[in-house]
Each structure stands twice: as C-alpha cells, then as structure tokens.
PDB file of C-alpha atoms in Angstrom:
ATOM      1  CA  UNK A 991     -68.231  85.024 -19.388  1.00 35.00           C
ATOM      2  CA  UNK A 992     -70.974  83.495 -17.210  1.00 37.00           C
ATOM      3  CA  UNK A 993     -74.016  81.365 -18.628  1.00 38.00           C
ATOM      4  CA  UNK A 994     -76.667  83.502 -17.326  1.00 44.00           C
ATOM      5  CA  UNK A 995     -77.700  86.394 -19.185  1.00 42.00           C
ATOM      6  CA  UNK A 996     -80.823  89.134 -19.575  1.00 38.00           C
ATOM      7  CA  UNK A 997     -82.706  90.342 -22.663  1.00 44.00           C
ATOM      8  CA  UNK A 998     -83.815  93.267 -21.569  1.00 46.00           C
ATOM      9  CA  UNK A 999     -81.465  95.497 -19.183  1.00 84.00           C
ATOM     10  CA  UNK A1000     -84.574  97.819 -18.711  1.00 91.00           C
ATOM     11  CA  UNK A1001     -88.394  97.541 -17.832  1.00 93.00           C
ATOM     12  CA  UNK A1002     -90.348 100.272 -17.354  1.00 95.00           C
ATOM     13  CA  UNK A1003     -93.962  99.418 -16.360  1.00 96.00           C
ATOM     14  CA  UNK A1004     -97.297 101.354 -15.240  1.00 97.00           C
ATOM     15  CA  UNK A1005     -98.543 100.756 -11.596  1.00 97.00           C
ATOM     16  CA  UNK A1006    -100.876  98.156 -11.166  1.00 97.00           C
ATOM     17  CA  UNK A1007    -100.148  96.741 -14.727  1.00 97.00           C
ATOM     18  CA  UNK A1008     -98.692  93.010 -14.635  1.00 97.00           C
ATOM     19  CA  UNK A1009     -94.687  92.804 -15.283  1.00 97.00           C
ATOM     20  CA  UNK A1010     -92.018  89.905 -17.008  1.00 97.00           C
ATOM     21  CA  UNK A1011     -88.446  89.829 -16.555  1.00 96.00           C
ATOM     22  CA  UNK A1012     -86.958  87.721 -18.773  1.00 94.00           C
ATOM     23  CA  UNK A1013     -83.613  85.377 -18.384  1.00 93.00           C
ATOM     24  CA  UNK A1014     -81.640  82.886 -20.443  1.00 92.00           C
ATOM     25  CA  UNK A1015     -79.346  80.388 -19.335  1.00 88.00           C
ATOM     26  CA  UNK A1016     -76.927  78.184 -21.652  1.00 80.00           C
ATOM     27  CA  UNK A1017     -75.822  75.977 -18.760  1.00 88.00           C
ATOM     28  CA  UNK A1018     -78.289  72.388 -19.610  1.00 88.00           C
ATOM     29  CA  UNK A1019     -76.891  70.863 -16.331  1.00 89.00           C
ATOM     30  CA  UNK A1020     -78.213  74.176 -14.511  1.00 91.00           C
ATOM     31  CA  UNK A1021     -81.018  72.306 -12.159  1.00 91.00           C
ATOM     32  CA  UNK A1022     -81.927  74.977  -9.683  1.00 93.00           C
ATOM     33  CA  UNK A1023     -82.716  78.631  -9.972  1.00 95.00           C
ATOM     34  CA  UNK A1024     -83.336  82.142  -7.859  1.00 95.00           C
ATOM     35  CA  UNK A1025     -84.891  85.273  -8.795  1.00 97.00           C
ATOM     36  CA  UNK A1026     -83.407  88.062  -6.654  1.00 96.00           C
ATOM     37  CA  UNK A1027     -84.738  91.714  -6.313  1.00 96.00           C
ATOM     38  CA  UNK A1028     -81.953  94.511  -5.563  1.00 94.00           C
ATOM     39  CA  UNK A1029     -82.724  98.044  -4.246  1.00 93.00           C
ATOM     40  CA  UNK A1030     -80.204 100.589  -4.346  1.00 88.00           C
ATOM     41  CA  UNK A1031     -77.705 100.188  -1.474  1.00 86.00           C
ATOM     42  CA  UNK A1032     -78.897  96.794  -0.253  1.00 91.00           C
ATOM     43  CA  UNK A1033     -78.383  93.647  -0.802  1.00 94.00           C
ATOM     44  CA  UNK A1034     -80.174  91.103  -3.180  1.00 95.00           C
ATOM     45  CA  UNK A1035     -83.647  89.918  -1.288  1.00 96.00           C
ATOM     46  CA  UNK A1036     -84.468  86.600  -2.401  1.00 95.00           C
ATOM     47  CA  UNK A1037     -87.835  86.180  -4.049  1.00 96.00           C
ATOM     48  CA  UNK A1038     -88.675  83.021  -5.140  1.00 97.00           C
ATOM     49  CA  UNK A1039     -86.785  79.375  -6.163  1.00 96.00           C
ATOM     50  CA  UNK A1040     -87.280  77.320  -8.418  1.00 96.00           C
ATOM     51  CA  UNK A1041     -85.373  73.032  -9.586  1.00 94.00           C
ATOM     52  CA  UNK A1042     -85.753  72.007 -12.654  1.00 93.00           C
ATOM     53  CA  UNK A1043     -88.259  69.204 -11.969  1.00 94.00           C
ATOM     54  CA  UNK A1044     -90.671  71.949 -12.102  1.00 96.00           C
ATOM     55  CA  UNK A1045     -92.029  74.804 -15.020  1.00 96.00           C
ATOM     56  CA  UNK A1046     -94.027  76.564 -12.542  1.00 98.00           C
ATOM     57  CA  UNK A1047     -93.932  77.960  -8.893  1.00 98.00           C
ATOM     58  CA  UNK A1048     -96.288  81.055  -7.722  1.00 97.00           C
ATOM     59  CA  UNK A1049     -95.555  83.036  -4.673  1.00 95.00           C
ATOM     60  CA  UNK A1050     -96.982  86.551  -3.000  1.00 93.00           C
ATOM     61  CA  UNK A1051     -97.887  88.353  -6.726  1.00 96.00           C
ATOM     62  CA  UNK A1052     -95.099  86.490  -8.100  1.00 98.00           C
ATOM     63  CA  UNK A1053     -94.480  83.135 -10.405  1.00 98.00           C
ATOM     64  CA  UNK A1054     -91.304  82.246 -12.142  1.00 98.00           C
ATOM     65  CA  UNK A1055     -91.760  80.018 -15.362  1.00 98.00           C
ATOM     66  CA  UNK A1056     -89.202  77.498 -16.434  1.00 97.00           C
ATOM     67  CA  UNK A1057     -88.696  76.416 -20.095  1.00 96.00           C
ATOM     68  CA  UNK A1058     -85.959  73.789 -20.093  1.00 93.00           C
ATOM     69  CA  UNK A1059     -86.126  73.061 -23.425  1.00 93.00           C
ATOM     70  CA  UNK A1060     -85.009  76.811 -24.679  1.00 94.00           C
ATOM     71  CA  UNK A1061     -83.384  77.344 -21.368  1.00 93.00           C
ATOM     72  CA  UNK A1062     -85.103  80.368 -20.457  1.00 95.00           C
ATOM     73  CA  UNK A1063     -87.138  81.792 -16.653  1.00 96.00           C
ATOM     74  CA  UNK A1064     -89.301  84.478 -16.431  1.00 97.00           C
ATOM     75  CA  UNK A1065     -90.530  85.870 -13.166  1.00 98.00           C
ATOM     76  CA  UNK A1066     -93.857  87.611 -13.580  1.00 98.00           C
ATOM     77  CA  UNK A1067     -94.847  89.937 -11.046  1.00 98.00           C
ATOM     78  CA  UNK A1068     -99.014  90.742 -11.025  1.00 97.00           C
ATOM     79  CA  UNK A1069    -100.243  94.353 -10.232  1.00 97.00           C
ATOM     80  CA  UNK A1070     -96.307  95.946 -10.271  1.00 97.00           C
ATOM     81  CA  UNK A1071     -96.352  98.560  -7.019  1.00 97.00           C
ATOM     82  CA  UNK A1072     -93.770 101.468  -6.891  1.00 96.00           C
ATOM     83  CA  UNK A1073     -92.110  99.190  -4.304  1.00 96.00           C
ATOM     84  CA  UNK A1074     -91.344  96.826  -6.890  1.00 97.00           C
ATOM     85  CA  UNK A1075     -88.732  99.416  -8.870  1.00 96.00           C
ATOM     86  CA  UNK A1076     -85.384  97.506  -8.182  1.00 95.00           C
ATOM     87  CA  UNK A1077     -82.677  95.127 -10.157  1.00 93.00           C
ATOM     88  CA  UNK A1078     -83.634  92.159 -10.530  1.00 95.00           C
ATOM     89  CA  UNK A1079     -81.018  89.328 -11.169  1.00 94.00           C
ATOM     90  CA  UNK A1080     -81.900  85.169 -11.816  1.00 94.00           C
ATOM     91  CA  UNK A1081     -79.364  83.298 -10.883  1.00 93.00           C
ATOM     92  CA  UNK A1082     -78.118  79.422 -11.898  1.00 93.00           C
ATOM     93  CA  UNK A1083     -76.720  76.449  -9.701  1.00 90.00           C
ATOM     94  CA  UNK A1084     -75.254  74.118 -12.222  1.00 78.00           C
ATOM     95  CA  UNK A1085     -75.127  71.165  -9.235  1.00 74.00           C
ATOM     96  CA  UNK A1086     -72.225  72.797  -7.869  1.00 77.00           C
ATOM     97  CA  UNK A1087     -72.237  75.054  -4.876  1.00 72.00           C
ATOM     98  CA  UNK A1088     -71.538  78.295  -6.113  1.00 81.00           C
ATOM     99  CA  UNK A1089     -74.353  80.304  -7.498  1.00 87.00           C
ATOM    100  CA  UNK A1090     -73.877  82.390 -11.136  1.00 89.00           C
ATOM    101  CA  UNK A1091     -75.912  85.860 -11.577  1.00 90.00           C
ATOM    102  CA  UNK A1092     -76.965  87.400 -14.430  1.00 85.00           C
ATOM    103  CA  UNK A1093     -76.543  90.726 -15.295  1.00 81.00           C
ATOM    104  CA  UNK A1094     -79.943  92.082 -13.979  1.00 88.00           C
ATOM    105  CA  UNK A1095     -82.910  93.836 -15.438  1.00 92.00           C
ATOM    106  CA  UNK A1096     -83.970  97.440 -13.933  1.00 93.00           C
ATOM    107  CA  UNK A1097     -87.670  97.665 -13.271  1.00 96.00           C
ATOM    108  CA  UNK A1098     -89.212 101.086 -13.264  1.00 95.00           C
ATOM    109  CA  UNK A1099     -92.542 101.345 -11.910  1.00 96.00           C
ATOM    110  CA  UNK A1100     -94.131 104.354 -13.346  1.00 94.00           C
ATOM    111  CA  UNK A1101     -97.515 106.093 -11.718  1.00 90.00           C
TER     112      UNK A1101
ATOM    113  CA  UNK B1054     -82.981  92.010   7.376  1.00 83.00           C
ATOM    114  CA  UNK B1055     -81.574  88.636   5.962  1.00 87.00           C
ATOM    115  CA  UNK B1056     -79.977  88.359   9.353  1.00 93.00           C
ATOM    116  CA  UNK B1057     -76.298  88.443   7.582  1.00 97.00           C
ATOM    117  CA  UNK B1058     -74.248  91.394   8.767  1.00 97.00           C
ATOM    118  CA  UNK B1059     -71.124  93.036   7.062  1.00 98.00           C
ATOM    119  CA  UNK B1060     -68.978  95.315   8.406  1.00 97.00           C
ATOM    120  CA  UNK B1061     -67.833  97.657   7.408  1.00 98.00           C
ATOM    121  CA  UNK B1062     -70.317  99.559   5.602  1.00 97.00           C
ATOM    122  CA  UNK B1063     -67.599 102.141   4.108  1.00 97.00           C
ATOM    123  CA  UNK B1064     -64.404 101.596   3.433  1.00 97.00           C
ATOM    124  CA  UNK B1065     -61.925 104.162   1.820  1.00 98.00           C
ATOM    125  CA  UNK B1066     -58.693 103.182   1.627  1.00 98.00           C
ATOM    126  CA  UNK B1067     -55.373 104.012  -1.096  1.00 98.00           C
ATOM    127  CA  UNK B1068     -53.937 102.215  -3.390  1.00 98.00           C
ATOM    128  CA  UNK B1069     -51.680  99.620  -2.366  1.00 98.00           C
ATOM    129  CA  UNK B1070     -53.171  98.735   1.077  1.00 98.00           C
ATOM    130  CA  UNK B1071     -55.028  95.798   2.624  1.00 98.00           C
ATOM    131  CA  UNK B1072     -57.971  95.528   4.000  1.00 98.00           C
ATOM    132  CA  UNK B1073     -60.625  93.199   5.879  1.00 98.00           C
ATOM    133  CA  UNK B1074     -63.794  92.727   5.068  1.00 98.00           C
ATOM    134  CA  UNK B1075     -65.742  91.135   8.415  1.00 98.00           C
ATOM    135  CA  UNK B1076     -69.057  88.290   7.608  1.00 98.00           C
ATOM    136  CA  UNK B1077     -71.636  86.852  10.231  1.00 98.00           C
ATOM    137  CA  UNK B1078     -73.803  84.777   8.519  1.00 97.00           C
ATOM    138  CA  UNK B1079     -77.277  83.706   9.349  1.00 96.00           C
ATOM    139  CA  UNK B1080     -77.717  81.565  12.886  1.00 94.00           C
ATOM    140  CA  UNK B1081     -77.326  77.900  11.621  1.00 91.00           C
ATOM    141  CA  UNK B1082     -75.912  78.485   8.470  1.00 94.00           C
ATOM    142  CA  UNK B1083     -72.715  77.164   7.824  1.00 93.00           C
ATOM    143  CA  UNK B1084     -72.253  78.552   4.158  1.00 94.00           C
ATOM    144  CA  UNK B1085     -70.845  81.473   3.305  1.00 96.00           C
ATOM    145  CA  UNK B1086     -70.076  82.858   0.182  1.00 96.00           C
ATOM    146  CA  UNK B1087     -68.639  85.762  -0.627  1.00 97.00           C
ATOM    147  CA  UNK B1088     -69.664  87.963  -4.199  1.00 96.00           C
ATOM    148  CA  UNK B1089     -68.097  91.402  -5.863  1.00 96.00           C
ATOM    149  CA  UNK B1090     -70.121  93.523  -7.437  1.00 93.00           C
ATOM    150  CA  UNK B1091     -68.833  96.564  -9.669  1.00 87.00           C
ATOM    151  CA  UNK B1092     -70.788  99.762 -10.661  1.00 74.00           C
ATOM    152  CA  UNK B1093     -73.919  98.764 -12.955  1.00 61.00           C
ATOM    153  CA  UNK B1094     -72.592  95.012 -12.929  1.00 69.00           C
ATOM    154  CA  UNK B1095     -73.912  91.676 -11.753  1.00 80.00           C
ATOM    155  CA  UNK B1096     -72.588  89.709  -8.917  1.00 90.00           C
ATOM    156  CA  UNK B1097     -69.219  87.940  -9.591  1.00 92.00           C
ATOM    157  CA  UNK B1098     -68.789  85.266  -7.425  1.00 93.00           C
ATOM    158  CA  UNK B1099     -65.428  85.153  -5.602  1.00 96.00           C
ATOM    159  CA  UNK B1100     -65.435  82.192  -3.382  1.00 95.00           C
ATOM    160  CA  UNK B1101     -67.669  79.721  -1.091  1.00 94.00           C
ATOM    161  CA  UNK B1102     -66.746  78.112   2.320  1.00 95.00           C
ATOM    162  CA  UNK B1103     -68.255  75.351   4.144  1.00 93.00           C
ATOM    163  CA  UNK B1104     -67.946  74.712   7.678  1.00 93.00           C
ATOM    164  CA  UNK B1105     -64.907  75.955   7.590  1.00 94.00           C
ATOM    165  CA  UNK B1106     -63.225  74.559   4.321  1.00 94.00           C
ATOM    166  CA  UNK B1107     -62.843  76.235   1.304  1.00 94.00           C
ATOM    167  CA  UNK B1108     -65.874  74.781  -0.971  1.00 91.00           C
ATOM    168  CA  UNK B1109     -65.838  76.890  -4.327  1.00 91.00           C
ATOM    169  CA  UNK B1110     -63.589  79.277  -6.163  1.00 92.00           C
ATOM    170  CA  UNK B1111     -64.465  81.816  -8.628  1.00 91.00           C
ATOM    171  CA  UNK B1112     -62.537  84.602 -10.353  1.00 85.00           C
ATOM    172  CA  UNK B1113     -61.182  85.337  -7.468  1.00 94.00           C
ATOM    173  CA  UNK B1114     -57.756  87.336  -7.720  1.00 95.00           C
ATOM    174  CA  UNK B1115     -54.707  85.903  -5.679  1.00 96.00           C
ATOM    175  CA  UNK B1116     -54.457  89.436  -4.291  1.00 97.00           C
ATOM    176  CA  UNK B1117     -57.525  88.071  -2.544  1.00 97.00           C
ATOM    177  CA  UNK B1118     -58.337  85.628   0.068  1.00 97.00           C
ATOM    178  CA  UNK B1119     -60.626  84.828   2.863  1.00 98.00           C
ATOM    179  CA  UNK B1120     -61.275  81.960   6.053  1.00 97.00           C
ATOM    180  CA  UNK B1121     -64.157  81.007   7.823  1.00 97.00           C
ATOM    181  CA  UNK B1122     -63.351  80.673  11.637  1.00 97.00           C
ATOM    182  CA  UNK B1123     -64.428  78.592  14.007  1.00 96.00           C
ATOM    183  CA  UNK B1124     -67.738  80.465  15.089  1.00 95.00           C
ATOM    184  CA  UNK B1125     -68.801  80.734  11.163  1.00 96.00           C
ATOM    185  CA  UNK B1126     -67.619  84.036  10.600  1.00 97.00           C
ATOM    186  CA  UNK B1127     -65.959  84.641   7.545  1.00 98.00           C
ATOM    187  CA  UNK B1128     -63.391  87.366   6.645  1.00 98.00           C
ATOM    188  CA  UNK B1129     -61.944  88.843   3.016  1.00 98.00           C
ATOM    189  CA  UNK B1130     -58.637  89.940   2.561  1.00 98.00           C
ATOM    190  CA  UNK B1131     -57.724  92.393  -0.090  1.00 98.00           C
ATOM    191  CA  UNK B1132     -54.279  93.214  -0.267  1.00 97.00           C
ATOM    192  CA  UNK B1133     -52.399  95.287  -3.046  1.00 98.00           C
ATOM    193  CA  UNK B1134     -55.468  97.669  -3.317  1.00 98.00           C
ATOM    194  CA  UNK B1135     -55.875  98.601  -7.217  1.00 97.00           C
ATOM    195  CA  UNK B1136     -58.375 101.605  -8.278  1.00 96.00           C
ATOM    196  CA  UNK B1137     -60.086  98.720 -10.012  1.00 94.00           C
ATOM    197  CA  UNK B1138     -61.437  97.013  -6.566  1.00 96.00           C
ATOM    198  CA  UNK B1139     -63.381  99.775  -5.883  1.00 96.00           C
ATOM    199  CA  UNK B1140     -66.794  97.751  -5.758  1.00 95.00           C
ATOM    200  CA  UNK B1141     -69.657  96.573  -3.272  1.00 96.00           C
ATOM    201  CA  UNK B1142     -68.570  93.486  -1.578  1.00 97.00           C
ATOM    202  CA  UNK B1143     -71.059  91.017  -0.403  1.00 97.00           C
ATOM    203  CA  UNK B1144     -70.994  88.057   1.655  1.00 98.00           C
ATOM    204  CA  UNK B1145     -74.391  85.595   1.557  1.00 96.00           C
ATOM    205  CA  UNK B1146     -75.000  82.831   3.820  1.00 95.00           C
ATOM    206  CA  UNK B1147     -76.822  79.295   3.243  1.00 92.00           C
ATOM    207  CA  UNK B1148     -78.099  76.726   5.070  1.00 86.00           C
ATOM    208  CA  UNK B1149     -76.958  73.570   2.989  1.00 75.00           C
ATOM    209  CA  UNK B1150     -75.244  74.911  -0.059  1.00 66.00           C
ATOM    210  CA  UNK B1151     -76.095  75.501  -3.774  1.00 65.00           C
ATOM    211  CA  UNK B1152     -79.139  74.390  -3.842  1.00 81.00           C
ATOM    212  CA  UNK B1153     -80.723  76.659  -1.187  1.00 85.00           C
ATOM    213  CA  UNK B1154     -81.245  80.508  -1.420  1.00 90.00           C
ATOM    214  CA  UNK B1155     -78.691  82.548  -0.608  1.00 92.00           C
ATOM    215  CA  UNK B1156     -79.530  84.981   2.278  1.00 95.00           C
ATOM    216  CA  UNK B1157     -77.373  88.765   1.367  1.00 96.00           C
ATOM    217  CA  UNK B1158     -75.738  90.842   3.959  1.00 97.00           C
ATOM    218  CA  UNK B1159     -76.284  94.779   2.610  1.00 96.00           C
ATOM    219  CA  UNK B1160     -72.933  94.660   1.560  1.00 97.00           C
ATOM    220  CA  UNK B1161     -69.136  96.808   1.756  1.00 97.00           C
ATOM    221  CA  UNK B1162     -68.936  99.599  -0.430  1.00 96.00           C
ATOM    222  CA  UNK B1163     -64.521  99.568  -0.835  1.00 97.00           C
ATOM    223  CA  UNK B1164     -63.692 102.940  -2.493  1.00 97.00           C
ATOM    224  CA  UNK B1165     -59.581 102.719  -3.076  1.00 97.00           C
ATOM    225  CA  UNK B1166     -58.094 106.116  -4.043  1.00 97.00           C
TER     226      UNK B1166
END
C-alpha cells in the first residue's frame, strides 16, 4: 500500500481548544510535504507545505512539525473553529512528481 | 475556488460504458494530475501529465486513460464501467510539479449502475 499513513482516523475537539493531527511516513527519501483539509463534497484545500530542510513552518492558526528522524508531521491547528470540522489528509513527494495521500483524519469540532 | 474546474459534477452511467471526465487547470499551470477517491478512502493517485506528456503513473487501470491537449486541458477516459468505479474523481493542477501544492478541482462524483 502507500507510505503515508494516520494514527488516528478520528479527532473530536472542543471549540476554541488547540488541535494535532498526526501522520507517519516510511518513505526516508520523502523531502516535501502538504497538509490538505477536505469538506464534504469539495475538493482538498491546501493548507500549508512543508521540505524537509525544515522542522517547523507556522501559517494563519496553523504549524506543521517535521520529525525526520521518526518520520512523522503533525499539523497543529490553535483555537479549532466549527469551520475547521473536515478530513484532513498529509501527503508525501518522494522527489518524484506524483504526490501520495494518506488516509485522512476526521476532525470534529464540538461546541 | 482553486480556480481548477471539472465537469461534470454528476455522472450516472451503467455498467459497461465509457465515459469522459473534462479538466481545466489553473491559468499557468501546466501540471495536471488526476486522483480517485472511493467512499471513506484517501486519494489514489492515477496519473500526472506535463505539458502535454505523460509524467507519472499510478495504479491506474488500463481500462483507464487520459491526454492533456494543447490548451492544458486534460481529459479521463473510463471505459468498461465496473460497479467498482463508482468514486469521486479529481483532477489537481500545479505550477512546476511535485514539489509545489497541488491546487483541487471539487471533483466528479461517477455513480455506475
């Protein structure tokens, strides 16, 4: 199967409280990364990027952390909104030019 | 809007027919790529074109295939419909490749009968 995979297949958070996704990836030569967000019946919305020359890159309420050494991203999201409740997939470019998805992570956002 | 657009939305269609899936990707980009996804599942990635050359291939069945023209758009063919293609179908667009983010069109939801 593919190299990218999720620990946990559901989150379910309280509004305003912070919130981690998890994601492992077996592929070492993997050297650039993507956390997408899906809602139901659209497509994946890109949220942030990340190479491998990095372990840390912050965006609007969100940072993804890199851990090379036990191949694993997290993408932490501060102050989780109802908005936020959607799939969220990583996703792995092992230097070639197609790009492998996980299996995804639900995020429910509860008031 | 991601500026990628897919048409159809719907398709419903029987079992042993063929059917086009239609891709415009984002203005400039010249990758598209083209990704199945099945209820409750991840994104399989079927196949990636450049320019207008085939780039990448992934599971991709040989039931399947797909072009990019000319003008960038890119088209799927699924032939030999099985119950077991019934799946949203996206297409994505980059500007450079695999190592820029991929921009999603909102997909087209096959339903073969």
């Amino acid at each position: 199967g593919e190299s990218v995979g999720l620990h946990l297949p559901t989150l379910s958070v309280q509004e305003g409280d912070n919130s981690i996704i998890n994601c492992a990836y077996s592929n070492s030569a993997s050297d650039y990364f993507i956390w997408y967000k899906q809602e139901s019946g659209k497509g994946p919305q890109f949220i942030i990027d990340i190479r491998s020359n990095m372990d840390k890159r912050q965006g609007q309420r969100v940072t993804v952390l890199l851990n090379k050494t036990v191949k694993h991203l997290s993408l932490q999201i501060a102050a989780t909104q109802p908005g936020d409740s959607a799939v969220y997939f990583c996703a792995e470019n092992d230097n070639t030019d197609k790009l492998i998805f996980g299996t995804g992570t639900r995020l429910q956002v509860f008031p | 809007d991601s500026g990628v657009t897919q048409t159809p939305k719907h398709l419903i269609t029987a079992t042993g027919q063929r059917v086009t899936l239609r891709c415009s990707p984002r203005s400039g980009d010249l990758s598209v790529y083209w990704y199945q996804q099945s209820l409750d599942q991840g994104l399989q990635f079927l196949i990636q074109y450049y320019n207008g050359e085939e780039r990448a291939k992934g599971n991709i069945l040989e039931r399947f295939s797909a072009q990019q023209f000319p003008d960038l758009h890119s088209e799927l063919n699924l032939s030999s419909l099985e119950l077991g293609d019934s799946a949203l179908y996206f297409c994505a667009s980059s500007a450079r490749g695999g190592h820029s983010p991929l921009h999603f069109g909102n997909g087209t939801r096959l339903t073969v009968t």
